[in-house]
CSV table of C-alpha atoms in Angstrom, one decimal:
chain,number,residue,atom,x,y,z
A,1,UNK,CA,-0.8,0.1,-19.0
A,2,UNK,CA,1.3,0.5,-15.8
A,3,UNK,CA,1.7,-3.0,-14.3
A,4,UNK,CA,3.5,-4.6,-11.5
A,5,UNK,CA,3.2,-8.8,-11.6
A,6,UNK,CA,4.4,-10.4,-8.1
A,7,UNK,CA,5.4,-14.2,-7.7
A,8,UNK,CA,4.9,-16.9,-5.9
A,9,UNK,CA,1.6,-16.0,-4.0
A,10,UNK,CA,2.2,-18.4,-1.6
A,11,UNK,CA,5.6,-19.3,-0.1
A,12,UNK,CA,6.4,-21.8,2.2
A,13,UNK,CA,9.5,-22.1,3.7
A,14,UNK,CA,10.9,-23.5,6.8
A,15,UNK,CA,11.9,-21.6,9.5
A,16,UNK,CA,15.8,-20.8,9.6
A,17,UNK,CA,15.9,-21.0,5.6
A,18,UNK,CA,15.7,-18.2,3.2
A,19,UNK,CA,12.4,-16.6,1.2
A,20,UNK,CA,12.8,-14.8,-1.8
A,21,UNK,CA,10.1,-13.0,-3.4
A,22,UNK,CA,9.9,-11.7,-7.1
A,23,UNK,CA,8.1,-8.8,-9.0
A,24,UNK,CA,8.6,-7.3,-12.4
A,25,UNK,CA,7.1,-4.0,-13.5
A,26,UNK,CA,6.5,-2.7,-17.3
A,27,UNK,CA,7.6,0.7,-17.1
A,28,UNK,CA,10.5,1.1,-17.9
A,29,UNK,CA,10.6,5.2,-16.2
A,30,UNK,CA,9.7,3.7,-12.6
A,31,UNK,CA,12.7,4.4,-10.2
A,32,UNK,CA,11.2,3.9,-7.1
A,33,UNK,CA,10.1,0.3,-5.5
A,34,UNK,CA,9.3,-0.4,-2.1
A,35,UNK,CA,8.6,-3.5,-0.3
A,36,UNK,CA,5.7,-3.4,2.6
A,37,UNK,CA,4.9,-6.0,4.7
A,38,UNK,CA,1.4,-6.5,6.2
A,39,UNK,CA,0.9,-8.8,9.1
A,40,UNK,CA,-2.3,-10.8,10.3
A,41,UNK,CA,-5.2,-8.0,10.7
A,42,UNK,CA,-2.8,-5.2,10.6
A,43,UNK,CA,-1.6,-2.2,8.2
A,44,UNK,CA,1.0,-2.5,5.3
A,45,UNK,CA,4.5,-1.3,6.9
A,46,UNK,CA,7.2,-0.6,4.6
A,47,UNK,CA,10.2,-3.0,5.1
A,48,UNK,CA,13.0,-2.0,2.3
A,49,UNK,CA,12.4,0.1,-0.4
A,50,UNK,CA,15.9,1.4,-3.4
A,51,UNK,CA,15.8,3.4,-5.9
A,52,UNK,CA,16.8,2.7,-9.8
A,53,UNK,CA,20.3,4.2,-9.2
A,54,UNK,CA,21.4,1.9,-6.8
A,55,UNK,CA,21.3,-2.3,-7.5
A,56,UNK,CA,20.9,-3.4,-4.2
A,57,UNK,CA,20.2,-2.8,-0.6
A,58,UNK,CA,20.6,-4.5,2.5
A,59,UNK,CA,18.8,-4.3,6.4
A,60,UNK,CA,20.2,-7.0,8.4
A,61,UNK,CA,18.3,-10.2,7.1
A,62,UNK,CA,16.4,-8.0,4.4
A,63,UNK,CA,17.6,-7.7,1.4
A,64,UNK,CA,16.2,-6.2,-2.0
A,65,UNK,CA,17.9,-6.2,-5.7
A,66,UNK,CA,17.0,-4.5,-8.7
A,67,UNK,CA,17.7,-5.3,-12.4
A,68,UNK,CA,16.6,-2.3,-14.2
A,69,UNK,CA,17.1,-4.0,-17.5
A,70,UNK,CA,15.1,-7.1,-16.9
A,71,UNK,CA,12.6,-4.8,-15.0
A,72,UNK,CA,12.5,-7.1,-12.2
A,73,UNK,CA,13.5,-6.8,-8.3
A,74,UNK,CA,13.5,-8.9,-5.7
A,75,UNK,CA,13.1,-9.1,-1.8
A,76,UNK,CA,15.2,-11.6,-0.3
A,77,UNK,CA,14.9,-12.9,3.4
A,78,UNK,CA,17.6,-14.8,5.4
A,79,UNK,CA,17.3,-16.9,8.4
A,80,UNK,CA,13.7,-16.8,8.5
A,81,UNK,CA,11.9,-16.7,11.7
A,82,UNK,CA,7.8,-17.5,12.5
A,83,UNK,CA,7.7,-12.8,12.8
A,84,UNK,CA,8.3,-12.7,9.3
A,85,UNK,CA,5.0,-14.4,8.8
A,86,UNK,CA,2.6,-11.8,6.5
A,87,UNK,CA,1.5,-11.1,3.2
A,88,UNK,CA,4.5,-9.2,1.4
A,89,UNK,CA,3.6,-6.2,-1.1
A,90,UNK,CA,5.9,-5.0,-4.0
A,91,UNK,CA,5.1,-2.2,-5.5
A,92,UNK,CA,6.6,0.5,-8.2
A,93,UNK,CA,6.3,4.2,-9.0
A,94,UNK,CA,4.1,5.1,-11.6
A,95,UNK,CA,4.6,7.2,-14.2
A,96,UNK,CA,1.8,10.0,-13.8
A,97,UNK,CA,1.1,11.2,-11.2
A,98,UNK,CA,3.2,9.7,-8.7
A,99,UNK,CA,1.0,6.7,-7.7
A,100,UNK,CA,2.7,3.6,-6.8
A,101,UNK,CA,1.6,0.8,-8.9
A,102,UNK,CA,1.2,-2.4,-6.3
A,103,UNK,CA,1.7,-5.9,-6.8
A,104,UNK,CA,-1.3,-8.7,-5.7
A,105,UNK,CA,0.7,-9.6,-2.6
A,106,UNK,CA,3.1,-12.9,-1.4
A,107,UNK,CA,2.3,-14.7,1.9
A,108,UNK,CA,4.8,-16.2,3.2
A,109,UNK,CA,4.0,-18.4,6.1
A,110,UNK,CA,7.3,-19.4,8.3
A,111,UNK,CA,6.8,-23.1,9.1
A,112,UNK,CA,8.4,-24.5,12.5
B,1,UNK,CA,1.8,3.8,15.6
B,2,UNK,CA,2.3,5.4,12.8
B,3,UNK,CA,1.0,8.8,13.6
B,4,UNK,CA,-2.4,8.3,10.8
B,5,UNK,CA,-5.5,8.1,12.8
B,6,UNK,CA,-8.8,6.7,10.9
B,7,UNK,CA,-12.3,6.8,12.2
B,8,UNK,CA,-14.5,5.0,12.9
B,9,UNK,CA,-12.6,1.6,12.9
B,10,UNK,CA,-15.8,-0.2,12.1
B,11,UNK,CA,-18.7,0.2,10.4
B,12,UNK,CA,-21.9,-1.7,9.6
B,13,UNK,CA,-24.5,-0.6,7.3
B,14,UNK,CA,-27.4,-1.8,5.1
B,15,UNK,CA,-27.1,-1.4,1.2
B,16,UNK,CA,-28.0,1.6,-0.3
B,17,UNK,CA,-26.7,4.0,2.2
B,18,UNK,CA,-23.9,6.2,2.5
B,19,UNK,CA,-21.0,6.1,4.5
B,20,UNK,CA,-18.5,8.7,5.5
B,21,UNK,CA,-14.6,7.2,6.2
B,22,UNK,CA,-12.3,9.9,8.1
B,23,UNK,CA,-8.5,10.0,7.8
B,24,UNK,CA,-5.9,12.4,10.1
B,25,UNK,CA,-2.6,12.5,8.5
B,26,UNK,CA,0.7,12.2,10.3
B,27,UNK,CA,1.9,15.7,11.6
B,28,UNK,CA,3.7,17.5,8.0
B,29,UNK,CA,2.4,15.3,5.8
B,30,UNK,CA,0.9,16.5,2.5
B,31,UNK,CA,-0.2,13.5,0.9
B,32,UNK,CA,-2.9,11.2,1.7
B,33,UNK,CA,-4.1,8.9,-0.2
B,34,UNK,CA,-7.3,5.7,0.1
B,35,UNK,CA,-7.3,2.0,-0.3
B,36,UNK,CA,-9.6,-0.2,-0.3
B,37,UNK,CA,-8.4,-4.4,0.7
B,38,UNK,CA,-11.2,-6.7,0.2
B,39,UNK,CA,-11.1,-10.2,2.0
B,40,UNK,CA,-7.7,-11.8,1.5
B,41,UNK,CA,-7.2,-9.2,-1.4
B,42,UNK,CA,-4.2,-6.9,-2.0
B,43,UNK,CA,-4.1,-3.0,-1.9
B,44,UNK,CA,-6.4,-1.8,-4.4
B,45,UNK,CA,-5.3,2.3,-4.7
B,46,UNK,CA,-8.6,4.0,-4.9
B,47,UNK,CA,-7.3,7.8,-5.2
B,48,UNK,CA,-4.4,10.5,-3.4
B,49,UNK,CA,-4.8,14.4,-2.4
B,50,UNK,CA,-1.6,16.6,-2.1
B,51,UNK,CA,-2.1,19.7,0.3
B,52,UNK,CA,-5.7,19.9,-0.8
B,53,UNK,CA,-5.5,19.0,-4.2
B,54,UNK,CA,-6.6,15.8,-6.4
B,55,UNK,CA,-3.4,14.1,-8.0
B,56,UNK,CA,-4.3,10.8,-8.7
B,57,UNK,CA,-7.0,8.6,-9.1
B,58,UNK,CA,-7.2,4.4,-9.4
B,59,UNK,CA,-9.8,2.4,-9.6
B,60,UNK,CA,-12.4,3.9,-8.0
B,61,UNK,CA,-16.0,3.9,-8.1
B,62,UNK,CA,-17.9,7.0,-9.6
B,63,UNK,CA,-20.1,6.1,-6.0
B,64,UNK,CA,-16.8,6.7,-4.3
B,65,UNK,CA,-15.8,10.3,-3.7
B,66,UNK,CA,-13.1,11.7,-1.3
B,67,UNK,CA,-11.9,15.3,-0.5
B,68,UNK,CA,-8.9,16.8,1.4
B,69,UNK,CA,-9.8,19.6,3.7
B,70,UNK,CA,-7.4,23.1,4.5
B,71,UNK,CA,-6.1,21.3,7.8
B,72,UNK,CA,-4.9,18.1,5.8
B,73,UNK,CA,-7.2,15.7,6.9
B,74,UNK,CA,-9.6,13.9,4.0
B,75,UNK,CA,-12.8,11.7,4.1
B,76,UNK,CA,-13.9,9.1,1.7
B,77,UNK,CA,-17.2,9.0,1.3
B,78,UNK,CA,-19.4,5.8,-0.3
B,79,UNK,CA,-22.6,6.1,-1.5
B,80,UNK,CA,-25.4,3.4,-2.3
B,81,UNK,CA,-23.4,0.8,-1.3
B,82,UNK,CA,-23.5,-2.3,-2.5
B,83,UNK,CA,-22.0,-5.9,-0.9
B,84,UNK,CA,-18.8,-6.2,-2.4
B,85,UNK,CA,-18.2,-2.8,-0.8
B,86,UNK,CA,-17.6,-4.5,2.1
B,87,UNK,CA,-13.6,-4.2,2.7
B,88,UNK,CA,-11.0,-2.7,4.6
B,89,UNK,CA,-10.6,1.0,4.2
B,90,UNK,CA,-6.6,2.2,4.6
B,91,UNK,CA,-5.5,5.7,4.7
B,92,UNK,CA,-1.9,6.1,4.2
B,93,UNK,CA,0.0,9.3,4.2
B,94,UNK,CA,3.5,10.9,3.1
B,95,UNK,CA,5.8,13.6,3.3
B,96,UNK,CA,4.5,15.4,0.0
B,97,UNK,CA,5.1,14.6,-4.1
B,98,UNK,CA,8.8,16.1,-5.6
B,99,UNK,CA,8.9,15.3,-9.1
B,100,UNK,CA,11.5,12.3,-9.7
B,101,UNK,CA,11.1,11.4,-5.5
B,102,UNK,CA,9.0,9.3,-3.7
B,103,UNK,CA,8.3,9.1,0.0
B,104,UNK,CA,7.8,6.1,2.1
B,105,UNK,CA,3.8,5.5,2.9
B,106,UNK,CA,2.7,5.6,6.4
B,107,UNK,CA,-0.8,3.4,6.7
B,108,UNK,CA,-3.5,4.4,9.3
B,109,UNK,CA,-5.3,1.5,11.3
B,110,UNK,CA,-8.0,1.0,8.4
B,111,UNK,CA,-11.9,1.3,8.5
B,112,UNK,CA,-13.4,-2.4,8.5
B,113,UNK,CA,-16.5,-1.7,6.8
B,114,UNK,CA,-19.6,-4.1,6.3
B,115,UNK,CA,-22.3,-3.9,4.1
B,116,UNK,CA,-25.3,-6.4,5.1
C-alpha cells in the first residue's frame, strides 16, 4: 500500500550547522509533499511544501528537493538555530481520495 | 492562530464511556479532517469530511465515528473507550479537495484526552 518512510528519527545537530531530513514515498502518482513542523506541546504547522513539477523550493533557510524518480524528497535546514527545535513531519498525497499519507516524524533538537 | 477551534481542550474519562470531540473549521474551509497523536507518536490520520460528506477514512477504530454537520463544523465521537485511547485529538482543516490539487492543512489546538 501507500507508504511514506522518514529518516533519521532523531537528529542532532549543532546550532549554526545544517539539518537535513529525508523521506521516500512508494507511489509513484503522489505530486503533492509538504513538510510540517510541530513544536513542544503544539500543533503541526506547515513549513514548505512543492509539488512534482517543480524540483526544488526555497524559504530563506528552508529548503525542500524532490527526486521524482528515486521517489525521495528532502527538507534541508541552514544555519540552524535552538526555534527550529520540533518534531518534523513529511508527508505525500495519496492516491485515493486525497489523504495525505504521513511519515513517523524527525526530531531534531538544536544543540547550543 | 490558525483560525480551527477544538473543544474541550481536555478531557478525562473512565473506560467504557463515550466521549464527544468538537471541531470549528477555519472560515471557507470545506475539508476537515481527525487525528489522533498518541504519546511521542506521529499523526495517525483517523478520517476527512468534504462540505458534509465522507471522503476518506485511515485507520480508525469501528468505536470511532465522526460526522460533518450543514454549517461545516464535525465531531468525533469515541465510544467504550479503552486506555490506549488516551492521545491527542487534532482537527485540521482546508480550503476544499480539486482533483490533481492539494491544499495546505491548518491544525486546531487538539483535544488532550485521558482515559483512566
Amino acid at each position: 500500500g501507500e507508504n511514506v518512510e522518514q529518516h533519521p528519527s532523531t537528529l542532532s545537530v549543532q546550532e549554526g550547522d545544517s539539518a537535513v531530513i529525508k523521506c521516500t514515498y512508494s507511489d509513484s502518482a503522489s505530486n503533492y509533499f509538504p513538510w510540517y513542523k510541530q513544536e513542544l506541546g503544539k500543533r503541526p504547522q506547515l513549513i514548505i511544501d512543492i509539488r512534482s513539477n517543480v524540483g526544488e523550493k526555497k524559504d530563506q533557510r528552508i529548503a525542500v528537493t524532490l527526486n521524482k524518480t528515486a521517489k525521495h524528497f528532502s527538507l534541508h535546514i541552514t544555519e540552524t538555530q535552538p526555534e527550529d527545535s520540533a518534531v518534523y513531519f513529511c508527508a505525500g498525497s495519496g492516491q485515493s481520495n486525497y489523504q495525505l499519507i504521513w511519515g513517523a516524524g524527525t526530531k531534531l533538537i538544536i544543540k547550543p | 492562530d490558525s483560525g480551527v477551534t477544538q473543544t474541550p481542550k481536555h478531557l478525562i474519562t473512565a473506560t467504557g464511556q463515550r466521549v464527544t470531540l468538537r471541531c470549528s473549521p477555519r472560515s471557507g474551509d470545506l475539508s476537515v479532517y481527525w487525528y489522533q497523536q498518541s504519546l511521542d507518536q506521529g499523526l495517525q490520520f483517523l478520517i476527512q469530511y468534504y462540505n458534509g460528506e465522507e471522503r476518506a477514512k485511515g485507520n480508525i477504530l469501528e468505536r470511532f465515528s465522526a460526522q460533518q454537520f450543514p454549517d461545516l463544523h464535525s465531531e468525533l465521537n469515541l465510544s467504550s473507550l479503552e486506555l490506549g485511547d488516551s492521545a491527542l485529538y487534532f482537527c485540521a482543516s482546508s480550503v476544499g479537495v480539486q482533483l490533481d490539487s492539494y491544499n495546505e492543512q491548518f491544525f486546531g489546538p487538539g483535544t488532550r484526552l485521558t482515559v483512566l
